[in-house]
């Protein structure tokens, strides 16, 4: 895997909207997120079509592809961050110029629905992409220190480092009320002990599964899988989505599961019941309730990078990213 050049002070990052539009964000929120990124020493610019908004709060495929290609081809742009998630980034996959991206490798970061496009780029170009905060995530106040710390650790330096649990987590609608939030103590948990290292693939589970049967699905055998899902999932749908993914492999090296939102009703009892169905998960390290996905705060991790997971110690270390 090729590692894109890390961001440094003064670099330009381009904000694009391959899923939902920046038009759904408030002007106050946009300015807050922009200023936070600027305080990291980055120059923030926006794709031409990020505020276009159709019936489903997105732009046309052509407009989104134009902004994506322009961001990768522009020599002044050193990194690309997506506005927000949604439902439709997989619409772009057949129209992406993957050779253009190969010739212009640079950081590409987002999560949730962006899992489809990030995974496709890595699978087609052998370039590491990143599952991490959207541009809109930088509007958030409480929990921002943890999120920003691991964003910069992953994207602005290249020394191997350990991902640490946050002190507290929440999945409140912070974008509606930044002050009145309910936080709980964080605890990463072990389903099956052991340690393993390998290539990391994953992100949003139901989005990743959209790639099955296409040219954009990577080979997942003998890799470390990171998966999470949002409040739209329930125990039954998570169970079948996980089963579908695991049926694509003969073996994996480790599994790491992001923390579930409260509305999903995936309790610890439900999750353990689901995991118990899979004999292969009793043979590899498995961690759950980890700080990525749709709860806050989140860390950033590399799709296609190298990671060490020690479930006996509750340890995750990024090795090549």
PDB file of C-alpha atoms in Angstrom:
ATOM      1  CA  UNK A   1       0.000   0.000   0.000  1.00  0.00           C
ATOM      2  CA  UNK A   2       1.156   3.510  -0.787  1.00  0.00           C
ATOM      3  CA  UNK A   3       0.981   6.014   2.065  1.00  0.00           C
ATOM      4  CA  UNK A   4      -0.002   9.522   0.933  1.00  0.00           C
ATOM      5  CA  UNK A   5       2.198  12.387   2.071  1.00  0.00           C
ATOM      6  CA  UNK A   6       1.256  13.686   5.512  1.00  0.00           C
ATOM      7  CA  UNK A   7      -0.297  17.095   5.989  1.00  0.00           C
ATOM      8  CA  UNK A   8       1.917  19.859   7.303  1.00  0.00           C
ATOM      9  CA  UNK A   9       1.503  23.439   8.479  1.00  0.00           C
ATOM     10  CA  UNK A  10       0.295  25.660   5.653  1.00  0.00           C
ATOM     11  CA  UNK A  11      -1.114  22.856   3.490  1.00  0.00           C
ATOM     12  CA  UNK A  12      -4.386  23.315   1.631  1.00  0.00           C
ATOM     13  CA  UNK A  13      -7.179  20.841   2.260  1.00  0.00           C
ATOM     14  CA  UNK A  14     -10.174  20.680  -0.043  1.00  0.00           C
ATOM     15  CA  UNK A  15     -13.669  20.063   1.323  1.00  0.00           C
ATOM     16  CA  UNK A  16     -15.871  18.050  -1.039  1.00  0.00           C
ATOM     17  CA  UNK A  17     -19.349  16.513  -0.772  1.00  0.00           C
ATOM     18  CA  UNK A  18     -19.418  13.064  -2.425  1.00  0.00           C
ATOM     19  CA  UNK A  19     -22.476  12.190  -0.325  1.00  0.00           C
ATOM     20  CA  UNK A  20     -24.784  14.779   1.234  1.00  0.00           C
ATOM     21  CA  UNK A  21     -24.390  18.490   0.568  1.00  0.00           C
ATOM     22  CA  UNK A  22     -22.795  21.185   2.720  1.00  0.00           C
ATOM     23  CA  UNK A  23     -26.044  23.026   2.079  1.00  0.00           C
ATOM     24  CA  UNK A  24     -27.582  21.154   5.020  1.00  0.00           C
ATOM     25  CA  UNK A  25     -25.062  22.750   7.428  1.00  0.00           C
ATOM     26  CA  UNK A  26     -25.576  26.104   9.131  1.00  0.00           C
ATOM     27  CA  UNK A  27     -23.337  29.011   8.201  1.00  0.00           C
ATOM     28  CA  UNK A  28     -22.302  29.250  11.853  1.00  0.00           C
ATOM     29  CA  UNK A  29     -21.321  25.566  11.881  1.00  0.00           C
ATOM     30  CA  UNK A  30     -19.361  25.889   8.637  1.00  0.00           C
ATOM     31  CA  UNK A  31     -17.355  28.801  10.002  1.00  0.00           C
ATOM     32  CA  UNK A  32     -16.714  27.011  13.297  1.00  0.00           C
ATOM     33  CA  UNK A  33     -15.399  23.892  11.536  1.00  0.00           C
ATOM     34  CA  UNK A  34     -13.289  25.963   9.134  1.00  0.00           C
ATOM     35  CA  UNK A  35     -11.678  27.899  11.981  1.00  0.00           C
ATOM     36  CA  UNK A  36     -10.863  24.731  13.908  1.00  0.00           C
ATOM     37  CA  UNK A  37      -9.044  23.277  10.915  1.00  0.00           C
ATOM     38  CA  UNK A  38      -7.277  26.572  10.304  1.00  0.00           C
ATOM     39  CA  UNK A  39      -6.013  26.496  13.893  1.00  0.00           C
ATOM     40  CA  UNK A  40      -4.219  23.273  12.946  1.00  0.00           C
ATOM     41  CA  UNK A  41      -2.277  25.333  10.408  1.00  0.00           C
ATOM     42  CA  UNK A  42      -4.315  24.162   7.419  1.00  0.00           C
ATOM     43  CA  UNK A  43      -5.798  26.262   4.636  1.00  0.00           C
ATOM     44  CA  UNK A  44      -9.409  25.290   3.925  1.00  0.00           C
ATOM     45  CA  UNK A  45     -10.973  25.532   0.462  1.00  0.00           C
ATOM     46  CA  UNK A  46     -14.263  24.182  -0.888  1.00  0.00           C
ATOM     47  CA  UNK A  47     -15.204  22.260  -4.004  1.00  0.00           C
ATOM     48  CA  UNK A  48     -17.270  24.154  -6.559  1.00  0.00           C
ATOM     49  CA  UNK A  49     -20.416  22.075  -6.016  1.00  0.00           C
ATOM     50  CA  UNK A  50     -20.400  21.338  -2.263  1.00  0.00           C
ATOM     51  CA  UNK A  51     -23.468  23.509  -1.613  1.00  0.00           C
ATOM     52  CA  UNK A  52     -25.568  22.107  -4.474  1.00  0.00           C
ATOM     53  CA  UNK A  53     -28.686  20.417  -3.103  1.00  0.00           C
ATOM     54  CA  UNK A  54     -31.164  18.179  -4.920  1.00  0.00           C
ATOM     55  CA  UNK A  55     -34.284  16.292  -3.798  1.00  0.00           C
ATOM     56  CA  UNK A  56     -32.125  14.033  -1.585  1.00  0.00           C
ATOM     57  CA  UNK A  57     -29.824  16.792  -0.259  1.00  0.00           C
ATOM     58  CA  UNK A  58     -26.965  15.866  -2.588  1.00  0.00           C
ATOM     59  CA  UNK A  59     -25.536  17.044  -5.902  1.00  0.00           C
ATOM     60  CA  UNK A  60     -25.565  15.264  -9.250  1.00  0.00           C
ATOM     61  CA  UNK A  61     -23.115  12.454  -9.932  1.00  0.00           C
ATOM     62  CA  UNK A  62     -21.377  14.647 -12.511  1.00  0.00           C
ATOM     63  CA  UNK A  63     -20.970  17.547 -10.065  1.00  0.00           C
ATOM     64  CA  UNK A  64     -19.647  15.322  -7.283  1.00  0.00           C
ATOM     65  CA  UNK A  65     -17.209  13.589  -9.636  1.00  0.00           C
ATOM     66  CA  UNK A  66     -15.997  16.957 -10.912  1.00  0.00           C
ATOM     67  CA  UNK A  67     -15.185  18.141  -7.395  1.00  0.00           C
ATOM     68  CA  UNK A  68     -13.474  14.836  -6.526  1.00  0.00           C
ATOM     69  CA  UNK A  69     -11.305  14.845  -9.644  1.00  0.00           C
ATOM     70  CA  UNK A  70     -10.451  18.526  -9.265  1.00  0.00           C
ATOM     71  CA  UNK A  71      -9.372  17.978  -5.648  1.00  0.00           C
ATOM     72  CA  UNK A  72      -7.037  15.146  -6.639  1.00  0.00           C
ATOM     73  CA  UNK A  73      -5.636  16.869  -9.739  1.00  0.00           C
ATOM     74  CA  UNK A  74      -5.036  20.274  -8.103  1.00  0.00           C
ATOM     75  CA  UNK A  75      -1.338  20.323  -7.140  1.00  0.00           C
ATOM     76  CA  UNK A  76      -1.996  22.901  -4.411  1.00  0.00           C
ATOM     77  CA  UNK A  77      -4.383  20.568  -2.575  1.00  0.00           C
ATOM     78  CA  UNK A  78      -2.598  18.205  -0.169  1.00  0.00           C
ATOM     79  CA  UNK A  79      -5.587  16.579   1.511  1.00  0.00           C
ATOM     80  CA  UNK A  80      -9.306  16.005   0.963  1.00  0.00           C
ATOM     81  CA  UNK A  81     -11.951  15.914   3.715  1.00  0.00           C
ATOM     82  CA  UNK A  82     -15.600  15.088   3.073  1.00  0.00           C
ATOM     83  CA  UNK A  83     -18.416  17.354   4.255  1.00  0.00           C
ATOM     84  CA  UNK A  84     -20.642  14.717   5.845  1.00  0.00           C
ATOM     85  CA  UNK A  85     -22.006  11.216   5.228  1.00  0.00           C
ATOM     86  CA  UNK A  86     -25.334  10.160   3.773  1.00  0.00           C
ATOM     87  CA  UNK A  87     -26.510   7.344   1.519  1.00  0.00           C
ATOM     88  CA  UNK A  88     -25.191   7.650  -2.008  1.00  0.00           C
ATOM     89  CA  UNK A  89     -21.416   7.899  -2.359  1.00  0.00           C
ATOM     90  CA  UNK A  90     -21.392   4.466  -4.027  1.00  0.00           C
ATOM     91  CA  UNK A  91     -23.136   6.087  -7.029  1.00  0.00           C
ATOM     92  CA  UNK A  92     -19.781   7.617  -7.946  1.00  0.00           C
ATOM     93  CA  UNK A  93     -17.670   4.462  -8.080  1.00  0.00           C
ATOM     94  CA  UNK A  94     -17.971   3.591 -11.806  1.00  0.00           C
ATOM     95  CA  UNK A  95     -17.197   7.181 -12.820  1.00  0.00           C
ATOM     96  CA  UNK A  96     -14.042   7.790 -10.771  1.00  0.00           C
ATOM     97  CA  UNK A  97     -10.757   8.150 -12.664  1.00  0.00           C
ATOM     98  CA  UNK A  98      -8.678   5.831 -10.480  1.00  0.00           C
ATOM     99  CA  UNK A  99      -5.621   6.368 -12.664  1.00  0.00           C
ATOM    100  CA  UNK A 100      -5.847  10.098 -11.919  1.00  0.00           C
ATOM    101  CA  UNK A 101      -5.842   9.290  -8.199  1.00  0.00           C
ATOM    102  CA  UNK A 102      -2.865   6.931  -8.615  1.00  0.00           C
ATOM    103  CA  UNK A 103      -0.931   9.732 -10.257  1.00  0.00           C
ATOM    104  CA  UNK A 104      -1.925  12.254  -7.569  1.00  0.00           C
ATOM    105  CA  UNK A 105      -1.940  10.423  -4.224  1.00  0.00           C
ATOM    106  CA  UNK A 106      -3.099  12.493  -1.278  1.00  0.00           C
ATOM    107  CA  UNK A 107      -4.987  12.137   1.984  1.00  0.00           C
ATOM    108  CA  UNK A 108      -8.702  11.370   1.669  1.00  0.00           C
ATOM    109  CA  UNK A 109     -10.711  11.319   4.923  1.00  0.00           C
ATOM    110  CA  UNK A 110     -14.331  10.751   5.949  1.00  0.00           C
ATOM    111  CA  UNK A 111     -16.524   8.068   7.511  1.00  0.00           C
ATOM    112  CA  UNK A 112     -20.008   6.520   7.464  1.00  0.00           C
ATOM    113  CA  UNK A 113     -21.308   6.519   3.855  1.00  0.00           C
ATOM    114  CA  UNK A 114     -17.830   7.639   2.735  1.00  0.00           C
ATOM    115  CA  UNK A 115     -16.698   4.063   3.521  1.00  0.00           C
ATOM    116  CA  UNK A 116     -17.823   3.088  -0.009  1.00  0.00           C
ATOM    117  CA  UNK A 117     -15.722   5.622  -1.866  1.00  0.00           C
ATOM    118  CA  UNK A 118     -12.699   5.400   0.464  1.00  0.00           C
ATOM    119  CA  UNK A 119     -12.648   1.595   0.227  1.00  0.00           C
ATOM    120  CA  UNK A 120     -13.035   1.674  -3.559  1.00  0.00           C
ATOM    121  CA  UNK A 121     -10.156   4.133  -3.918  1.00  0.00           C
ATOM    122  CA  UNK A 122      -7.877   1.977  -1.777  1.00  0.00           C
ATOM    123  CA  UNK A 123      -8.922  -1.245  -3.526  1.00  0.00           C
ATOM    124  CA  UNK A 124      -8.408   0.248  -6.990  1.00  0.00           C
ATOM    125  CA  UNK A 125      -5.246   2.295  -6.387  1.00  0.00           C
ATOM    126  CA  UNK A 126      -3.408   0.618  -3.466  1.00  0.00           C
ATOM    127  CA  UNK A 127      -3.390   4.032  -1.767  1.00  0.00           C
ATOM    128  CA  UNK A 128      -4.284   4.248   1.900  1.00  0.00           C
ATOM    129  CA  UNK A 129      -7.400   6.309   2.671  1.00  0.00           C
ATOM    130  CA  UNK A 130      -8.698   7.283   6.109  1.00  0.00           C
ATOM    131  CA  UNK A 131     -11.816   6.698   8.168  1.00  0.00           C
ATOM    132  CA  UNK A 132     -12.082   9.751  10.377  1.00  0.00           C
ATOM    133  CA  UNK A 133     -13.955  12.989  11.024  1.00  0.00           C
ATOM    134  CA  UNK A 134     -15.893  14.790   8.334  1.00  0.00           C
ATOM    135  CA  UNK A 135     -15.524  18.540   7.902  1.00  0.00           C
ATOM    136  CA  UNK A 136     -18.856  18.822   9.742  1.00  0.00           C
ATOM    137  CA  UNK A 137     -17.412  16.882  12.706  1.00  0.00           C
ATOM    138  CA  UNK A 138     -15.197  19.856  13.498  1.00  0.00           C
ATOM    139  CA  UNK A 139     -18.283  21.867  14.475  1.00  0.00           C
ATOM    140  CA  UNK A 140     -18.508  19.755  17.635  1.00  0.00           C
ATOM    141  CA  UNK A 141     -17.289  21.343  20.886  1.00  0.00           C
ATOM    142  CA  UNK A 142     -17.319  18.700  23.632  1.00  0.00           C
ATOM    143  CA  UNK A 143     -15.138  15.714  22.753  1.00  0.00           C
ATOM    144  CA  UNK A 144     -13.302  17.704  20.088  1.00  0.00           C
ATOM    145  CA  UNK A 145      -9.901  17.513  21.816  1.00  0.00           C
ATOM    146  CA  UNK A 146      -9.759  13.695  21.524  1.00  0.00           C
ATOM    147  CA  UNK A 147     -11.057  13.708  17.951  1.00  0.00           C
ATOM    148  CA  UNK A 148      -8.606  16.383  16.804  1.00  0.00           C
ATOM    149  CA  UNK A 149      -5.667  14.752  18.604  1.00  0.00           C
ATOM    150  CA  UNK A 150      -6.000  11.462  16.734  1.00  0.00           C
ATOM    151  CA  UNK A 151      -6.879  13.218  13.454  1.00  0.00           C
ATOM    152  CA  UNK A 152      -3.538  15.019  13.624  1.00  0.00           C
ATOM    153  CA  UNK A 153      -1.675  11.938  14.909  1.00  0.00           C
ATOM    154  CA  UNK A 154      -2.851   9.909  11.935  1.00  0.00           C
ATOM    155  CA  UNK A 155      -2.724  12.549   9.201  1.00  0.00           C
ATOM    156  CA  UNK A 156       0.058  14.925  10.239  1.00  0.00           C
ATOM    157  CA  UNK A 157       2.844  12.624  11.506  1.00  0.00           C
ATOM    158  CA  UNK A 158       4.167   9.189  10.595  1.00  0.00           C
ATOM    159  CA  UNK A 159       5.546   7.682  13.809  1.00  0.00           C
ATOM    160  CA  UNK A 160       3.697   4.530  14.972  1.00  0.00           C
ATOM    161  CA  UNK A 161       1.374   5.292  17.875  1.00  0.00           C
ATOM    162  CA  UNK A 162      -1.200   3.712  20.134  1.00  0.00           C
ATOM    163  CA  UNK A 163      -4.867   4.588  19.887  1.00  0.00           C
ATOM    164  CA  UNK A 164      -6.145   5.269  23.410  1.00  0.00           C
ATOM    165  CA  UNK A 165      -9.715   5.075  24.698  1.00  0.00           C
ATOM    166  CA  UNK A 166     -11.493   8.370  25.255  1.00  0.00           C
ATOM    167  CA  UNK A 167     -12.445   9.237  28.822  1.00  0.00           C
ATOM    168  CA  UNK A 168     -16.147   9.651  28.021  1.00  0.00           C
ATOM    169  CA  UNK A 169     -18.452   9.121  25.072  1.00  0.00           C
ATOM    170  CA  UNK A 170     -21.845  10.330  23.878  1.00  0.00           C
ATOM    171  CA  UNK A 171     -24.135  10.005  20.875  1.00  0.00           C
ATOM    172  CA  UNK A 172     -26.321  13.001  21.637  1.00  0.00           C
ATOM    173  CA  UNK A 173     -27.429  15.184  18.714  1.00  0.00           C
ATOM    174  CA  UNK A 174     -24.618  17.620  19.489  1.00  0.00           C
ATOM    175  CA  UNK A 175     -25.265  19.568  16.260  1.00  0.00           C
ATOM    176  CA  UNK A 176     -28.634  20.600  17.745  1.00  0.00           C
ATOM    177  CA  UNK A 177     -27.455  21.305  21.292  1.00  0.00           C
ATOM    178  CA  UNK A 178     -23.736  21.611  22.057  1.00  0.00           C
ATOM    179  CA  UNK A 179     -24.196  22.213  25.789  1.00  0.00           C
ATOM    180  CA  UNK A 180     -26.744  19.733  27.138  1.00  0.00           C
ATOM    181  CA  UNK A 181     -25.184  16.381  26.404  1.00  0.00           C
ATOM    182  CA  UNK A 182     -25.136  13.069  28.285  1.00  0.00           C
ATOM    183  CA  UNK A 183     -21.723  11.441  28.535  1.00  0.00           C
ATOM    184  CA  UNK A 184     -20.834   7.977  29.814  1.00  0.00           C
ATOM    185  CA  UNK A 185     -17.530   6.463  30.867  1.00  0.00           C
ATOM    186  CA  UNK A 186     -15.626   4.793  28.049  1.00  0.00           C
ATOM    187  CA  UNK A 187     -14.475   1.161  28.310  1.00  0.00           C
ATOM    188  CA  UNK A 188     -13.064  -0.807  25.387  1.00  0.00           C
ATOM    189  CA  UNK A 189     -14.018  -4.439  25.920  1.00  0.00           C
ATOM    190  CA  UNK A 190     -12.595  -7.827  24.926  1.00  0.00           C
ATOM    191  CA  UNK A 191     -14.711 -10.599  23.428  1.00  0.00           C
ATOM    192  CA  UNK A 192     -11.759 -12.865  22.646  1.00  0.00           C
ATOM    193  CA  UNK A 193      -8.172 -12.281  23.805  1.00  0.00           C
ATOM    194  CA  UNK A 194      -5.015 -12.532  21.728  1.00  0.00           C
ATOM    195  CA  UNK A 195      -2.845 -10.333  19.542  1.00  0.00           C
ATOM    196  CA  UNK A 196      -2.451 -10.005  15.781  1.00  0.00           C
ATOM    197  CA  UNK A 197      -1.217  -7.516  13.225  1.00  0.00           C
ATOM    198  CA  UNK A 198      -2.101  -7.026   9.586  1.00  0.00           C
ATOM    199  CA  UNK A 199      -3.672  -4.860   6.921  1.00  0.00           C
ATOM    200  CA  UNK A 200      -6.692  -2.909   8.150  1.00  0.00           C
ATOM    201  CA  UNK A 201      -9.951  -2.751   6.185  1.00  0.00           C
ATOM    202  CA  UNK A 202     -13.347  -1.553   7.280  1.00  0.00           C
ATOM    203  CA  UNK A 203     -15.569   1.311   8.284  1.00  0.00           C
ATOM    204  CA  UNK A 204     -19.349   1.446   8.195  1.00  0.00           C
ATOM    205  CA  UNK A 205     -20.527  -2.156   7.909  1.00  0.00           C
ATOM    206  CA  UNK A 206     -23.735  -1.782   5.892  1.00  0.00           C
ATOM    207  CA  UNK A 207     -21.965   0.586   3.476  1.00  0.00           C
ATOM    208  CA  UNK A 208     -18.985  -1.726   3.054  1.00  0.00           C
ATOM    209  CA  UNK A 209     -21.367  -4.567   2.237  1.00  0.00           C
ATOM    210  CA  UNK A 210     -22.773  -2.532  -0.676  1.00  0.00           C
ATOM    211  CA  UNK A 211     -19.501  -3.299  -2.464  1.00  0.00           C
ATOM    212  CA  UNK A 212     -19.939  -7.065  -2.395  1.00  0.00           C
ATOM    213  CA  UNK A 213     -20.053  -8.480  -5.903  1.00  0.00           C
ATOM    214  CA  UNK A 214     -18.509  -5.354  -7.444  1.00  0.00           C
ATOM    215  CA  UNK A 215     -15.005  -4.568  -8.648  1.00  0.00           C
ATOM    216  CA  UNK A 216     -14.588  -2.245  -5.678  1.00  0.00           C
ATOM    217  CA  UNK A 217     -14.705  -4.865  -2.903  1.00  0.00           C
ATOM    218  CA  UNK A 218     -11.237  -5.682  -1.560  1.00  0.00           C
ATOM    219  CA  UNK A 219     -10.032  -9.164  -0.669  1.00  0.00           C
ATOM    220  CA  UNK A 220     -10.509  -9.384   3.094  1.00  0.00           C
ATOM    221  CA  UNK A 221      -8.867 -12.728   3.863  1.00  0.00           C
ATOM    222  CA  UNK A 222      -6.233 -12.553   6.605  1.00  0.00           C
ATOM    223  CA  UNK A 223      -6.859  -8.889   7.334  1.00  0.00           C
ATOM    224  CA  UNK A 224      -7.866  -6.944  10.436  1.00  0.00           C
ATOM    225  CA  UNK A 225     -11.482  -5.788  10.168  1.00  0.00           C
ATOM    226  CA  UNK A 226     -12.827  -2.605  11.782  1.00  0.00           C
ATOM    227  CA  UNK A 227     -16.639  -2.355  11.577  1.00  0.00           C
ATOM    228  CA  UNK A 228     -19.334  -0.084  12.988  1.00  0.00           C
ATOM    229  CA  UNK A 229     -22.924   0.847  12.266  1.00  0.00           C
ATOM    230  CA  UNK A 230     -25.277   3.714  13.031  1.00  0.00           C
ATOM    231  CA  UNK A 231     -28.607   4.218  14.778  1.00  0.00           C
ATOM    232  CA  UNK A 232     -30.538   2.863  11.781  1.00  0.00           C
ATOM    233  CA  UNK A 233     -29.298  -0.642  12.534  1.00  0.00           C
ATOM    234  CA  UNK A 234     -30.906  -3.050  15.006  1.00  0.00           C
ATOM    235  CA  UNK A 235     -29.532  -6.319  16.407  1.00  0.00           C
ATOM    236  CA  UNK A 236     -31.090  -8.373  13.625  1.00  0.00           C
ATOM    237  CA  UNK A 237     -29.734  -6.252  10.770  1.00  0.00           C
ATOM    238  CA  UNK A 238     -26.283  -5.954  12.313  1.00  0.00           C
ATOM    239  CA  UNK A 239     -26.228  -9.744  12.748  1.00  0.00           C
ATOM    240  CA  UNK A 240     -27.001 -10.435   9.104  1.00  0.00           C
ATOM    241  CA  UNK A 241     -24.657  -7.710   7.843  1.00  0.00           C
ATOM    242  CA  UNK A 242     -21.783  -9.087   9.919  1.00  0.00           C
ATOM    243  CA  UNK A 243     -22.586 -12.621   8.747  1.00  0.00           C
ATOM    244  CA  UNK A 244     -22.560 -11.477   5.127  1.00  0.00           C
ATOM    245  CA  UNK A 245     -19.145  -9.855   5.534  1.00  0.00           C
ATOM    246  CA  UNK A 246     -17.626 -12.856   7.324  1.00  0.00           C
ATOM    247  CA  UNK A 247     -18.933 -15.181   4.598  1.00  0.00           C
ATOM    248  CA  UNK A 248     -16.609 -13.325   2.220  1.00  0.00           C
ATOM    249  CA  UNK A 249     -13.520 -14.596   4.053  1.00  0.00           C
ATOM    250  CA  UNK A 250     -12.024 -17.914   5.039  1.00  0.00           C
ATOM    251  CA  UNK A 251     -10.199 -16.315   7.950  1.00  0.00           C
ATOM    252  CA  UNK A 252      -9.422 -12.942   9.500  1.00  0.00           C
ATOM    253  CA  UNK A 253      -6.638 -11.857  11.828  1.00  0.00           C
ATOM    254  CA  UNK A 254      -8.716  -9.720  14.206  1.00  0.00           C
ATOM    255  CA  UNK A 255     -12.023  -7.892  14.526  1.00  0.00           C
ATOM    256  CA  UNK A 256     -12.591  -4.483  16.120  1.00  0.00           C
ATOM    257  CA  UNK A 257     -16.158  -3.212  16.548  1.00  0.00           C
ATOM    258  CA  UNK A 258     -17.030   0.446  16.995  1.00  0.00           C
ATOM    259  CA  UNK A 259     -19.383   1.546  19.742  1.00  0.00           C
ATOM    260  CA  UNK A 260     -23.092   1.418  18.924  1.00  0.00           C
ATOM    261  CA  UNK A 261     -25.495   4.314  19.291  1.00  0.00           C
ATOM    262  CA  UNK A 262     -28.118   3.966  22.008  1.00  0.00           C
ATOM    263  CA  UNK A 263     -31.011   4.037  19.511  1.00  0.00           C
ATOM    264  CA  UNK A 264     -29.746   0.868  17.807  1.00  0.00           C
ATOM    265  CA  UNK A 265     -30.740  -1.204  20.864  1.00  0.00           C
ATOM    266  CA  UNK A 266     -27.631  -3.325  20.367  1.00  0.00           C
ATOM    267  CA  UNK A 267     -26.909  -4.018  24.014  1.00  0.00           C
ATOM    268  CA  UNK A 268     -23.853  -5.893  25.214  1.00  0.00           C
ATOM    269  CA  UNK A 269     -26.052  -8.978  25.665  1.00  0.00           C
ATOM    270  CA  UNK A 270     -27.277  -8.717  22.066  1.00  0.00           C
ATOM    271  CA  UNK A 271     -23.784  -8.161  20.676  1.00  0.00           C
ATOM    272  CA  UNK A 272     -22.279 -11.127  22.529  1.00  0.00           C
ATOM    273  CA  UNK A 273     -25.179 -13.291  21.337  1.00  0.00           C
ATOM    274  CA  UNK A 274     -24.395 -12.276  17.742  1.00  0.00           C
ATOM    275  CA  UNK A 275     -20.639 -12.843  18.071  1.00  0.00           C
ATOM    276  CA  UNK A 276     -21.161 -16.256  19.664  1.00  0.00           C
ATOM    277  CA  UNK A 277     -22.695 -17.491  16.401  1.00  0.00           C
ATOM    278  CA  UNK A 278     -19.356 -17.309  14.569  1.00  0.00           C
ATOM    279  CA  UNK A 279     -16.736 -19.957  15.456  1.00  0.00           C
ATOM    280  CA  UNK A 280     -13.972 -17.989  13.687  1.00  0.00           C
ATOM    281  CA  UNK A 281     -14.416 -15.141  16.192  1.00  0.00           C
ATOM    282  CA  UNK A 282     -13.448 -17.481  19.042  1.00  0.00           C
ATOM    283  CA  UNK A 283     -10.051 -17.951  17.402  1.00  0.00           C
ATOM    284  CA  UNK A 284      -8.947 -14.359  16.789  1.00  0.00           C
ATOM    285  CA  UNK A 285      -8.611 -11.168  18.871  1.00  0.00           C
ATOM    286  CA  UNK A 286     -11.925  -9.298  19.087  1.00  0.00           C
ATOM    287  CA  UNK A 287     -12.459  -5.899  20.720  1.00  0.00           C
ATOM    288  CA  UNK A 288     -15.746  -3.994  20.936  1.00  0.00           C
ATOM    289  CA  UNK A 289     -17.165  -0.685  22.195  1.00  0.00           C
ATOM    290  CA  UNK A 290     -14.194   1.071  20.591  1.00  0.00           C
ATOM    291  CA  UNK A 291     -14.012   4.804  19.779  1.00  0.00           C
ATOM    292  CA  UNK A 292     -14.957   4.959  16.107  1.00  0.00           C
ATOM    293  CA  UNK A 293     -18.174   5.188  14.142  1.00  0.00           C
ATOM    294  CA  UNK A 294     -21.270   7.207  14.999  1.00  0.00           C
ATOM    295  CA  UNK A 295     -20.615   7.985  18.653  1.00  0.00           C
ATOM    296  CA  UNK A 296     -18.386  10.823  19.801  1.00  0.00           C
ATOM    297  CA  UNK A 297     -15.517  11.298  20.048  1.00  0.00           C
ATOM    298  CA  UNK A 298     -13.825   9.157  17.388  1.00  0.00           C
ATOM    299  CA  UNK A 299     -10.279   8.366  16.342  1.00  0.00           C
ATOM    300  CA  UNK A 300      -8.967   8.257  12.755  1.00  0.00           C
ATOM    301  CA  UNK A 301      -7.671   5.028  11.230  1.00  0.00           C
ATOM    302  CA  UNK A 302      -6.088   4.056   7.883  1.00  0.00           C
ATOM    303  CA  UNK A 303      -7.974   1.897   5.377  1.00  0.00           C
ATOM    304  CA  UNK A 304      -5.235  -0.259   3.881  1.00  0.00           C
ATOM    305  CA  UNK A 305      -2.737   0.613   6.617  1.00  0.00           C
ATOM    306  CA  UNK A 306      -1.027  -1.743   9.055  1.00  0.00           C
ATOM    307  CA  UNK A 307      -2.315  -2.190  12.603  1.00  0.00           C
ATOM    308  CA  UNK A 308      -1.578  -4.230  15.723  1.00  0.00           C
ATOM    309  CA  UNK A 309      -4.538  -5.363  17.839  1.00  0.00           C
ATOM    310  CA  UNK A 310      -3.871  -6.861  21.266  1.00  0.00           C
ATOM    311  CA  UNK A 311      -7.281  -7.723  22.686  1.00  0.00           C
ATOM    312  CA  UNK A 312      -5.673  -9.199  25.806  1.00  0.00           C
ATOM    313  CA  UNK A 313      -4.448  -5.711  26.724  1.00  0.00           C
ATOM    314  CA  UNK A 314      -7.153  -3.668  25.020  1.00  0.00           C
ATOM    315  CA  UNK A 315      -4.462  -2.176  22.783  1.00  0.00           C
ATOM    316  CA  UNK A 316      -4.603  -0.884  19.197  1.00  0.00           C
ATOM    317  CA  UNK A 317      -1.433   0.466  17.595  1.00  0.00           C
ATOM    318  CA  UNK A 318      -1.124   1.961  14.125  1.00  0.00           C
ATOM    319  CA  UNK A 319       2.101   0.770  12.481  1.00  0.00           C
ATOM    320  CA  UNK A 320       1.945   2.038   8.872  1.00  0.00           C
ATOM    321  CA  UNK A 321      -0.583   4.721   8.012  1.00  0.00           C
TER     322      UNK A 321
END
